[in-house]
Backbone as a ProteinNet text record, in pm:
[ID]
protein_1_A
[PRIMARY]
MTDPHTHLTLAEVEAIAREAHADQRDKAGRPYTEHLAAVAEGVRTRGGSEDQIAAAWLHDAVEDDALSARWLAGAALPQQVKDMVLAVTRRDGEDLRSYTRRILDTPGALLIKESDLAHNADPARLAVLEPATRTRLTEKYALVRGLLGLTPGESPVEQSDQANTAKD
[TERTIARY]
1696.4	1710.8	1789.8	1668.8	1663.3	1796.3	1862.3	1998.8	1914.6	1939.8	1860	1944	1998.5	2096.7	2014	1925.6	1826.3	1702.6	1645.2	1518.6	1572.7	1456.7	1436.6	1443	1550.6	1618.8	1481.7	1512.4	1407.7	1403.1	1490.9	1442	1355.6	1406.8	1305.1	1201.5	1168.9	980	955	1031.2	944.4	906.5	1001.3	1003.3	861	901.4	785.5	675.5	604.9	524.4	517.4	577.7	534.9	439.3	510.2	462.1	340.4	324.9	142.6	47.8	107	-5.4	21.2	85.4	86.9	-11	-96.4	-266.2	-330.8	-292.6	-386.4	-410.5	-520	-535.7	-636.9	-562.6	-623	-797.6	-859.5	-983.2	-1002.1	-861.5	-842.1	-760.4	-792.6	-709.4	-579.2	-486.5	-359.9	-294.2	-131.1	-98.2	-105.7	-121.6	-149.1	-78.2	76.5	257.1	231.2	195.3	279	179.1	88.2	46.4	141.5	176.5	236.8	397.7	472.4	586.5	544.3	434.6	413.1	410.8	368	322.6	528.1	569.2	738.2	729.3	765.6	859.3	813.5	643.1	623.2	662.8	659.4	699.8	819.2	915.8	1115.3	1083.4	1024.6	1052.2	976.2	925.5	903.8	961.6	1052	1119.5	1084.4	1107.2	1048.8	1187.7	1174.4	1275.2	1269.4	1364.6	1321.3	1252.7	1215.2	1133.7	989.8	976.5	843.1	857.2	966.9	964.7	902.2	971.2	950	733	732.2	581.5	473.8	496.7	465.7	449.7	556.7	484.3	458.4	426.8	278	179	165.1	24.3	-133.7	-110.8	-248.8	-233.3	-153.5	-131.6	-151.6	-236.5	-338.5	-445.2	-494.3	-599.3	-637.5	-584.5	-623.9	-588.8	-583.2	-596.4	-473.6	-328.5	-236.4	-120.4	-111.6	-38	-134.6	-100.3	-168.1	-141.5	-251.7	-173	-112.7	-122.2	-9.3	129.4	130.4	241	294.9	238.5	301.9	394	287.6	349.8	480.4	524.4	568.4	731	712.7	823	960.1	1026.2	1150.8	1126.3	1078.3	1060	1071.6	1128.1	1161.1	977.9	978.8	796.3	744.1	786.1	734.8	678.8	772.5	738.4	560.4	533.5	424.1	366.3	383.8	266.1	227.9	305.2	214	214.8	230	148.8	-39.1	-43.1	-126.3	-188.6	-170.1	-251.2	-331.6	-297.1	-291.8	-369.5	-394.7	-551.4	-615.7	-767	-849	-877.8	-1024.6	-1060.7	-1185.3	-1279.8	-1385.9	-1459.2	-1600.7	-1662.2	-1632.3	-1512.1	-1461.8	-1476.8	-1502.7	-1542.6	-1422.7	-1458.7	-1348	-1232.7	-1384.9	-1315	-1183.6	-1204.9	-1139.7	-1010.9	-1042.6	-927.9	-822.8	-864.2	-771.5	-697.5	-796.7	-728.5	-556.7	-624.7	-551.5	-386.3	-398.3	-315.9	-221.3	-317.2	-234.1	-168.5	-219.1	-163.4	-41.2	12.5	120.4	196.6	356.4	416	403.8	472.4	555.1	415.7	335	187.2	89.1	108.9	59	96.2	291	350.3	306.8	247.4	212.3	106.6	7.9	-139.8	-153.9	-85.9	-10.4	14.7	55	123.9	-16.8	-40.9	-119.8	-208.7	-276	-419	-397	-178.5	-180	-201.3	-162.3	-211.4	-323.5	-389.1	-533	-584.8	-556.9	-629.9	-589.6	-489	-347.7	-517.3	-514.8	-615.4	-605.6	-455.3	-484	-522.2	-511.7	-546.6	-686.8	-783.8	-890	-952.8	-872.6	-969.8	-1028	-975.9	-1057.3	-1124.4	-1212.5	-1270.2	-1446.9	-1537.9	-1652.7	-1677.8	-1717.4	-1792.3	-1803.1	-1916.1	-1970.3	-1893.9	-1751.7	-1702.5	-1538.1	-1529.5	-1479	-1506.1	-1608.8	-1661.2	-1670.8	-1710.8	-1722.5	-1585.2	-1499.9	-1352.2	-1274.9	-1318.6	-1216.1	-1319.3	-1464.7	-1535.4	-1443.2	-1427.2	-1340.9	-1246.2	-1156.1	-1001	-981.6	-1084	-1102.8	-1091.4	-1265.7	-1299	-1148.2	-1130.4	-1000.2	-850.3	-809.7	-719	-751.9	-898.1	-954.3	-902.3	-948.3	-948.9	-902.6	-744.7	-591.5	-510.1	-601.4	-480.1	-451.2	-492.3	-376	-463.9	-396.3	-372.8	-394.3	-435.7	-386.5	-256	-130.7	17.2	55	47.5	141	144.4	311.9	294.7	312.9	309.2	291.2	426.8	501.7	604.1	650	568.3	573	503.6	375.6	251	296.1	445.1	495.5	581.5	669.8	747.7	624.5	543.2	487.6	431.5	399	296.8	434.5	560.4	660.4	726.8	671.5	702.5	624.3	509.2	345.1	367.9	453	487.1	607.3	699.9	778.2	761.3
-1871.1	-1719	-1567.7	-1497	-1368.1	-1319	-1292.6	-1132.3	-1031.7	-991.9	-902.1	-745.7	-754.4	-673.5	-621.5	-715.3	-665	-589.8	-604.7	-541.6	-382.1	-387.4	-225.7	-191.3	-49.7	22.7	81.8	80.6	138.5	300.6	396.7	486.4	530.1	399.4	399.6	340.1	241.1	220.4	358.1	439.2	575	664.2	676.6	724.4	717.7	536.6	510.2	514.1	524.6	556.7	662.1	837.6	915.3	928.3	915.7	922.1	897.6	753.1	682	763.5	818.1	882.4	1048.9	1085.3	1277.9	1293.4	1270.3	1352.6	1353.4	1253.8	1194.5	1309.2	1320.4	1405.1	1331	1369.7	1289.4	1322.3	1309.1	1318.3	1467.5	1486.7	1655.5	1746.6	1694.9	1787.9	1792.7	1695.6	1682.6	1618.1	1675.6	1544.3	1414.1	1358.3	1183.8	1141.3	1181.8	1132.4	1164.9	1200.6	1297.7	1189.2	1100	995.8	852.1	858.2	765.8	771.6	924.4	900.3	898	958	931	769	658.5	549.5	521.8	528.3	459	479.8	606.1	664.6	590.5	558.4	519.1	379.3	265.4	152.8	142.5	231.7	299.7	291.7	388.9	395.8	326.3	226.5	35.1	-26.4	-33.1	-119	-248.8	-182	-249.7	-258.6	-402.3	-373.4	-295.1	-332.6	-251.4	-308.9	-445.3	-442.5	-466.6	-425.6	-341.6	-197.4	-221.9	21.7	47.1	-82.1	-86.4	-95.1	-212	-206.8	-92.4	-68.6	65.2	201.9	238	337.1	282	163.3	80.1	83	71.2	-3.1	23	151.2	209	156.4	141.4	166.8	95.4	-61.4	-95.2	-88	-74.3	-4.3	113.2	165.8	320.2	311.4	138.6	234.3	295.7	304.6	367	331.5	182	115.3	8.2	-144.1	-212.1	-377	-428.9	-573.3	-655.1	-625.4	-636.7	-622	-502.2	-435.4	-474.6	-478.4	-497.3	-688	-755.9	-877.1	-912.4	-806	-826.8	-744.9	-655.9	-524.9	-604.9	-600.7	-559.2	-597.6	-669.8	-661.6	-837	-802.6	-947.7	-1026.3	-1094.1	-1196.2	-1086.5	-1083.1	-1098.9	-974.2	-841.1	-665.8	-722	-809.4	-804.9	-864	-985.5	-1014.9	-948.8	-826.7	-750.4	-663.6	-603.6	-486.1	-556.5	-697.7	-782.4	-788.2	-821	-858.1	-736	-583.3	-494.9	-376.9	-473.5	-446.7	-452.8	-380.9	-412.7	-477.8	-543.8	-625.7	-561.1	-547.6	-494.8	-585.6	-576.3	-635.3	-747.4	-698	-818.2	-764.9	-827.7	-813.8	-821.6	-710.2	-686.4	-783	-930.2	-946	-1032.1	-1115.7	-1198.4	-1090.7	-971.7	-846.1	-802	-844	-845.4	-954.9	-1068.5	-1246.4	-1229.1	-1194.8	-1189.4	-1087.8	-958.2	-920.8	-1005.9	-1062.9	-1139.6	-1253.4	-1286	-1430	-1429.4	-1301.7	-1236.3	-1209.5	-1255.4	-1174.5	-1078.5	-955.3	-844.8	-723	-832	-701.8	-617	-709.5	-602.5	-494.4	-458.7	-388.5	-277.8	-268.2	-182.1	-137.2	-186.1	-199.5	-50.2	-121.9	-95.4	98.4	81.8	256.5	320.8	286.9	286.1	389.9	285.7	335.7	417.1	390.2	542.3	649.3	698.6	811.6	867.5	712.4	769.4	881.1	775.2	794.1	923.9	989.8	1118.6	1217.8	1279.8	1376.3	1491.3	1509.8	1648.5	1630.5	1476	1445.3	1446.2	1416.9	1391.4	1515.4	1631.4	1753.4	1825.6	1743.9	1859	1839.6	1693.8	1661.1	1653.9	1659.2	1740.1	1645.1	1631.3	1560.5	1407.8	1410.5	1312.1	1202.6	1274.9	1196	1125.4	1221.3	1198.4	1082.5	1106.9	990.1	886.7	894.6	708	672.8	717.9	692.7	691.2	789.2	709.6	570.5	547.5	421.8	309.3	277.8	240.9	191.6	285.8	258.6	154.5	194.3	137.9	0.8	-1	-172.7	-283.3	-205.2	-276.9	-340.2	-167.9	-207.5	-353.7	-284.2	-384.1	-581.3	-589.9	-746.3	-747.8	-655.5	-678.9	-740.5	-694.9	-771.5	-613.5	-541	-418	-262.5	-281.5	-212.7	-66.2	-0.3	142.7	203.4	236.1	290.1	144.5	41.5	-65.2	-119.9	-182.2	-257.1	-332.3	-426.8	-588	-623.7	-559.9	-593.1	-575.2	-446.1	-492.9	-554.3	-618.8	-729.7	-870	-865.8	-1034.9	-1021.5	-944.7	-915.2	-965	-960.8	-894.3	-1037.3	-1146	-1345.1	-1439	-1310	-1410	-1481.2	-1314.9	-1301.2	-1346	-1339.1	-1440.2	-1623.7	-1595	-1729.3	-1846.9	-1750.6	-1778.5	-1804
-1143.4	-996.2	-1104.4	-1115.9	-1199.2	-1177.7	-1183.7	-1179.2	-1146.7	-1012.3	-967.1	-1026.9	-1112	-1215.4	-1299.6	-1351.8	-1451.1	-1394.3	-1241.8	-1202.3	-1248.6	-1180.7	-1197.6	-1038.3	-1007.5	-928.6	-850.8	-708.8	-655.6	-730.7	-749.6	-834.8	-952.2	-1065.5	-1180.8	-1123.9	-1039.5	-991	-970.1	-835.4	-816.7	-919	-1021.4	-1125.6	-1212.3	-1230.3	-1281.2	-1280.2	-1145.6	-1009.5	-1056.4	-1025.7	-1045.3	-1184.9	-1295.7	-1453.8	-1399.6	-1430.5	-1371.3	-1338.4	-1218.3	-1160.5	-1167.3	-1200.9	-1260.8	-1278.9	-1306	-1390.3	-1266.7	-1224.7	-1048.3	-954.6	-875.6	-752.3	-606.7	-564.3	-355.2	-387.7	-315.2	-239.3	-236.5	-188	-131.7	-257	-341.1	-478.7	-488.1	-411	-403.3	-483.4	-528.9	-614.6	-551.3	-663.3	-594.4	-582.2	-617.6	-617.9	-476.4	-358	-265.4	-149.9	-184.4	-105.8	-140.4	-352	-331.5	-208.4	-236.2	-167.8	-37.8	38.9	221.5	208.6	164.4	197.9	168.2	85	68.8	158	221	294.8	423.6	472	538.9	546.8	459.1	542.7	520.3	469.8	522.2	608.8	697.8	817.8	923.1	923.6	929.8	925.9	875.8	827.8	733.8	649.4	516.4	401.6	413.7	292.9	155.8	32.5	-57.8	-177.5	-140.3	-284.1	-185.8	-93.2	49.8	-40.2	-95.7	-110.5	-261.5	-324.4	-431.9	-455.7	-420.1	-434.6	-336.6	-231.5	-177.1	-321.3	-392.4	-511.8	-583.1	-614.9	-727.3	-648.7	-547.8	-466.5	-481.8	-551.5	-608.9	-774.7	-828.6	-990.4	-1057.9	-1027.8	-1189.8	-1057	-967.7	-887.2	-955.1	-1036.5	-1026	-1214.8	-1272.3	-1374	-1455.2	-1379.3	-1369.4	-1484.1	-1444.4	-1457	-1535.8	-1613.9	-1660.1	-1582.1	-1571.6	-1516.2	-1571.6	-1698.7	-1808.7	-1831.2	-1779.8	-1686.6	-1622	-1510	-1343	-1384.5	-1525.2	-1524.1	-1582.8	-1654.7	-1761.8	-1680.9	-1628.9	-1545.5	-1484	-1500.2	-1435.8	-1318.4	-1216	-1079.5	-1020.8	-868.5	-827.6	-817.9	-835.8	-770.7	-745.7	-563.2	-423.4	-481.8	-513	-554.7	-633.5	-700.5	-831.6	-767	-618.8	-510.8	-471.2	-406.6	-279.1	-369.2	-494.8	-583.8	-514.2	-605.7	-645	-509.6	-423.5	-308.6	-246.7	-249.6	-264.7	-328.7	-447.4	-567.2	-522.3	-421.3	-467.5	-601.8	-585.8	-761.3	-758	-828.5	-867.7	-825.1	-723.6	-648.2	-542.6	-523.3	-437.3	-260.2	-178.5	-68.3	50.6	126.1	191.8	327.8	355.8	362.3	288	206	84.2	38.4	36.7	-20.1	138.8	232.6	345.4	405.5	373.4	429.5	236.8	123	29.3	61.8	154.6	232.5	262.6	457.8	534.5	486.1	363.9	291.4	262.6	203.5	89.1	154.9	199.7	276.2	194.9	323.7	271.1	254.2	185.6	209.6	271.2	439.6	568.7	568.9	568.2	612.4	491.7	408.2	260.1	246.6	303.7	392.2	438.5	580.7	698.7	671.3	548.8	555.2	492	404.4	324.5	403.7	460.2	557.1	655.7	720.2	860.6	700	647.8	572.5	570.4	470.6	439.4	596.5	678.7	779.4	813.6	785.8	876.6	921.8	1039.3	1085.1	921.6	957.1	859	709.1	684	536.2	511.1	680.9	603.4	687.9	764.2	822	698.1	540	482	384.9	412.2	349.9	351	344.1	354.3	504.5	600.7	762.5	653.5	595.8	566.8	476.8	450.9	361.7	457.5	576.2	684.3	722.1	800.6	850.1	806	677.3	604.4	578.6	547	523.5	674.9	777.5	922.9	950.1	908.1	984.2	874.5	748.6	642.3	687.2	691.8	748.6	899.3	969.8	1118.7	1113.6	989.1	972.2	884.5	800.2	752.7	848.4	863.7	1023.3	1093.4	1105.3	1203.4	1156.8	1060.4	1004.4	932.1	936.4	968.7	1096.2	1137.2	1301.7	1335.3	1263.1	1287.1	1453.9	1504.3	1690.9	1623.1	1653.2	1661.8	1722	1650.9	1713.3	1700.5	1693.5	1688.1	1530.7	1541.5	1371.5	1332	1222.8	1250.6	1319.5	1305.4	1348.2	1505.2	1577.8	1684.2	1759.1	1663.2	1670.2	1730.6	1588.3	1600.9	1720	1718.2	1917.2	1983.3	1962.6	2111.1	2135	2001.1	1967.7	1981.3	1988.1	2064.5	2175	2230.6	2354.2	2395.2	2345.3	2423.7	2434.2	2387.2	2380.1	2425.1	2489.3	2551.7	2681.1
[MASK]
++++++++++++++++++++++++++++++++++++++++++++++++++++++++++++++++++++++++++++++++++++++++++++++++++++++++++++++++++++++++++++++++++++++++++++++++++++++++++++++++++++++++

């Protein structure tokens, strides 16, 4: 097993993510790092682990070419963090069902995607977009939530608790 002290700290992961995305803007023209911070905070407030928070900081790095897949493979991170980042990384030409299946099949990844979708679908964020873009994205986020089994206002932890209660 790898010595955990050789892994990047959460603060180091945050700094790397902020630097990698420093020049990027979101669809509304805001600094992209605000989205990363919101997703990481969403994971934290939903009870995510440090590994999940680290993956949240890096969740768009490979997809957006801010960091390479090679960088991720060689990074001093637990394998679980790398797996979660790759699970939520959409691949060129990949269909939505394959993408959501990979997220569901990767331990810890659903919470990151849930937090990402929650921030992306925030009405205040969507309100500043063109109406056609706002409608398209709202429909897309709802479809992805449905494929992931996320019902509005319910986290995977709550869904799991309810499923376990139903089995009793």
